[in-house]
XYZ file of C-alpha atoms in Angstrom:
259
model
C 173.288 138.606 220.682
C 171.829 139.467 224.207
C 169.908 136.629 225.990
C 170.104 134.035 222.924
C 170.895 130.677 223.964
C 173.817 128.573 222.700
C 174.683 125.289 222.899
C 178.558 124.283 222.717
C 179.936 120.774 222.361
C 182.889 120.011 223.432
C 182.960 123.298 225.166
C 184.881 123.166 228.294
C 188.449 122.994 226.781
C 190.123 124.137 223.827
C 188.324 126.139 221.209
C 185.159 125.081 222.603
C 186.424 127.011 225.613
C 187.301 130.204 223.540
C 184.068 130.006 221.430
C 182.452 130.330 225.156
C 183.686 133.212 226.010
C 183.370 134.981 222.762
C 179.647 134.235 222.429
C 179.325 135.133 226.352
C 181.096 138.433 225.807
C 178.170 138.941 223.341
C 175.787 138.513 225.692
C 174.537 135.131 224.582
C 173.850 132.431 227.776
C 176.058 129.466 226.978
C 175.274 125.740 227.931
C 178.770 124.373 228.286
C 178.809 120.352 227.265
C 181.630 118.225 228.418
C 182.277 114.533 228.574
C 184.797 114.325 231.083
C 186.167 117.592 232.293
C 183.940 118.393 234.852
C 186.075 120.492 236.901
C 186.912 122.969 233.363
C 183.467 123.148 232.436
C 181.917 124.359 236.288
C 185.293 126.903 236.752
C 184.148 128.283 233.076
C 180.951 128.675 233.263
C 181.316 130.348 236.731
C 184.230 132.283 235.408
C 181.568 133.536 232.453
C 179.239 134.679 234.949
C 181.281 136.463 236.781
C 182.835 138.256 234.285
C 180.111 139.095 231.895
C 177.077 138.545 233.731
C 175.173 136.020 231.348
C 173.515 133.016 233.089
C 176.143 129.644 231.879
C 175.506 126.330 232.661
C 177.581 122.836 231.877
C 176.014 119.744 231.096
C 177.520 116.304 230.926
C 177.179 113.895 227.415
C 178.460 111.735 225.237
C 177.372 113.592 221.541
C 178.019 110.214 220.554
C 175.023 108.892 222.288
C 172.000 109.657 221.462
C 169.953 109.707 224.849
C 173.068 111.884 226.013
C 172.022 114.312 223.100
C 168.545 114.469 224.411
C 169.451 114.517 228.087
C 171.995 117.817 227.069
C 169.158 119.355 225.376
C 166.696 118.857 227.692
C 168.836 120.473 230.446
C 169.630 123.085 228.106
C 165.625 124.037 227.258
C 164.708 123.556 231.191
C 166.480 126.072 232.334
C 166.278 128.663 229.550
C 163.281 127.401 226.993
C 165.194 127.383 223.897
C 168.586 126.805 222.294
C 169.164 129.667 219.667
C 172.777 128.465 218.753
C 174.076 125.343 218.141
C 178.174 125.202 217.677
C 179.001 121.528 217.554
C 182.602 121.547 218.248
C 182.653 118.056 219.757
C 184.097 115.572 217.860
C 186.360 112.317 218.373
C 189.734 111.924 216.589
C 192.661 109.032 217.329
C 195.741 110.225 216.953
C 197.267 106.988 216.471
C 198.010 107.107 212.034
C 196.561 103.667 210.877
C 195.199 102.053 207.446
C 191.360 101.310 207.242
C 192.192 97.728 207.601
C 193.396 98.293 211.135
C 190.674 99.724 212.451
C 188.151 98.197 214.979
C 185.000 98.089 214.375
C 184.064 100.054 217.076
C 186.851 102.847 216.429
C 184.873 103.294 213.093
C 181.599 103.691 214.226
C 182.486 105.783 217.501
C 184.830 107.974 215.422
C 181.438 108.508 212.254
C 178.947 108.455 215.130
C 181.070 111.206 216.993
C 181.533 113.214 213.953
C 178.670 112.994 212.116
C 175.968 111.316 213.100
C 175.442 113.478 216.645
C 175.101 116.463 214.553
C 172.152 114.599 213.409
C 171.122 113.645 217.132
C 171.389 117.034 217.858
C 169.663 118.771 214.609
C 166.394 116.821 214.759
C 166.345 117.774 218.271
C 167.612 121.494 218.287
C 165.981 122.824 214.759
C 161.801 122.333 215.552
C 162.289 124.898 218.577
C 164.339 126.948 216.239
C 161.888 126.924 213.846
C 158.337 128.128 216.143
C 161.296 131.212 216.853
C 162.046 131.738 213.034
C 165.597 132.314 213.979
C 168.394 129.581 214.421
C 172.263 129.338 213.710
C 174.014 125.850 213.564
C 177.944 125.970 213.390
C 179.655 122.423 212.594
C 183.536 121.988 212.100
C 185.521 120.603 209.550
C 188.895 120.485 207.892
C 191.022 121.816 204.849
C 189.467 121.389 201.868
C 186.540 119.478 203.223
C 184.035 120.119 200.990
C 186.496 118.495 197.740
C 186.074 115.294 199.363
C 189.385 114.701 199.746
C 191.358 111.620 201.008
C 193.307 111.495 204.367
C 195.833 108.967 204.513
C 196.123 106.730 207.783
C 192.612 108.964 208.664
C 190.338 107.191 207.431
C 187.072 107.377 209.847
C 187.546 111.018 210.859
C 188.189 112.069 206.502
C 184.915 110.245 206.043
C 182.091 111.330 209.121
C 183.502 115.563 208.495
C 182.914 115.505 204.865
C 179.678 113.804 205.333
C 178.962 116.441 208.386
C 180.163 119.134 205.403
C 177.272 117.597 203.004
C 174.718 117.400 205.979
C 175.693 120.984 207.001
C 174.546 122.439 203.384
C 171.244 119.896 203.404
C 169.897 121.636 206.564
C 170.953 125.074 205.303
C 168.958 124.376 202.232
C 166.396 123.158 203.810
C 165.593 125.007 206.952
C 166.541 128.767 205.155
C 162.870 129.354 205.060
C 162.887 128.720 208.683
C 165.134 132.071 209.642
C 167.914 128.755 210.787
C 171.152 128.776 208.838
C 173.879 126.043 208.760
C 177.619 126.718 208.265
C 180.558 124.891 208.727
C 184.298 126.115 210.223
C 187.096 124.095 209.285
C 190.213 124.783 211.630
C 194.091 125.421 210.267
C 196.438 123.208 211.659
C 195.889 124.871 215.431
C 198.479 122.680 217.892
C 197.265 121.733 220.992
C 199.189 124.111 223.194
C 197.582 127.144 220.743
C 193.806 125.960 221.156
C 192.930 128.221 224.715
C 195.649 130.959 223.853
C 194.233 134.380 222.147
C 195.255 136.412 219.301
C 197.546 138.756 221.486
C 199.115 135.498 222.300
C 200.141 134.496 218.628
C 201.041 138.350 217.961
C 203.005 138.108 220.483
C 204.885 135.244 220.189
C 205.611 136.288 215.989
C 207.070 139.641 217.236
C 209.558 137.981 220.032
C 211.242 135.862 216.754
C 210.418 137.455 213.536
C 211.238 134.044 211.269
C 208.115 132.319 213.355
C 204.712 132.221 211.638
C 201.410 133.658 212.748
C 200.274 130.596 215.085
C 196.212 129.835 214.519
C 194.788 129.992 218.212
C 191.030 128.627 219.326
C 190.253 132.575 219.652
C 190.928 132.735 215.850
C 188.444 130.196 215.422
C 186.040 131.840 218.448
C 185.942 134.988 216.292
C 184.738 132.940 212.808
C 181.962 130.976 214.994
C 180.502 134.377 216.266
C 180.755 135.911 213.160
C 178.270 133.529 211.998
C 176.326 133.304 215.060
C 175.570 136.793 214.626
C 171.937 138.372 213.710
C 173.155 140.314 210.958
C 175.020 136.738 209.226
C 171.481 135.634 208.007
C 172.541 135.980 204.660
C 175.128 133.369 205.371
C 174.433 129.753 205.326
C 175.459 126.670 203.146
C 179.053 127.753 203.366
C 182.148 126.489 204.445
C 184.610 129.279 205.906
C 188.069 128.258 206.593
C 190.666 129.763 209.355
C 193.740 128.502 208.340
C 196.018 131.592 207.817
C 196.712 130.772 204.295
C 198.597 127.728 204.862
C 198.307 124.614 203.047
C 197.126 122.756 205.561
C 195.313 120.036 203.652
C 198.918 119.051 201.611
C 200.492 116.842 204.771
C 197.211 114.621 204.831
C 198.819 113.177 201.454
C 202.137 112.299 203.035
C 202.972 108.720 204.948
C 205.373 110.961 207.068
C 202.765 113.547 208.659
């Protein structure tokens, strides 16, 4: 993937991080969105050109907001002309567990404007370049099961924008697949906070220093999947809905009150 483009939301921490340098170690040049972690996103994108010798480049926004959308993506084709890959990792979540009745207004529409409407925002603006190229990959995330729909107890908002991001995702695979652009969605296991920057050697690791402990998902895990379908050769791909979760029922606690 030498010299394409990719655009990652929510990339300065966390999986976003990971996905970073996974796509940078293939030479792709990766513009590295942030809200507020300034500091991360200018140490990793220096870090990325150091070590791998692509040209990186962070960009403050709000996927949220729409003018933030176009201000990222005008950055982004400024310096380099196009945007070949679009991983939209951003995404708000509360962790607070409430009912639908006891949530503001505002949490609802930040938390289905977050989710899935800036992966419109950023669509409409990424796909027409894509398209003049003939080539495109757009990665959204999900969760569990996503595609079935299926209710999340006390999560009401976040349930609601990722399986309509899991509908949109298949629209704009169906419809931009003459294009050369395909759209695929990742949907996460249950990866805990402290796991979301550590690699697979980490998780190996850590199963082999206590036998009884499970294979813990890390944000490399989830790296890996993302450039798998970033890839040239994944055209083939699109419309689908890969889960990472290790082969744990990770959908079954969003049933429970207790979880």
């Amino acid at each position: 993937m030498d010299h394409k483009v990719a655009l990652i939301t929510g990339g300065a921490t966390g999986i976003g991080k990971q996905t970073a340098i996974q796509l940078a170690e293939k030479g792709c040049n990766v513009v590295i969105n942030y809200r507020n972690s300034a500091l991360e996103a200018e140490t990793l994108a220096n870090e990325l050109n150091r070590r791998y010798g692509t040209k990186n480049i962070e960009v403050q926004g709000d996927v949220a907001n729409s003018s933030d959308c176009e201000r990222m993506v005008s950055k982004a084709m400024e310096v380099f002309q196009k945007i070949d890959i679009l991983v939209h990792n951003a995404g708000p979540y509360i962790q607070e567990r409430k009912p639908l009745t006891e949530y503001e207004m505002d949490e609802w529409n930040y938390l289905l404007q977050g989710n899935l409407t800036s992966a419109f925002y950023l669509a409409k603006l990424v796909i027409p370049s894509m398209r003049k190229q003939k080539w495109g990959r757009i990665i959204t995330m999900g969760f569990d099961r996503v595609e079935t729909a299926p209710g999340w107890i006390y999560r009401s908002a976040f349930a609601a924008a990722k399986t309509g991001l899991a509908s949109l995702t298949r629209t704009i695979a169906i419809e931009e697949a003459k294009n050369g652009i395909t759209a695929n969605m990742v949907s996460p296991g249950d990866i805990k906070s402290e796991w979301k920057e550590k690699t697979i050697a980490d998780a190996v690791s850590y199963m082999k220093s206590a036998p009884e402990r499970r294979r813990e998902g890390t944000g490399e895990d989830i790296a890996r999947t993302i450039a798998f379908l970033a890839d040239e050769k994944s055209d083939l791909i699109t419309g689908c809905i890969l889960s990472a979760t290790g082969g744990m029922d990770v959908l079954g606690k969003v049933f429970r009150e207790n979880d």
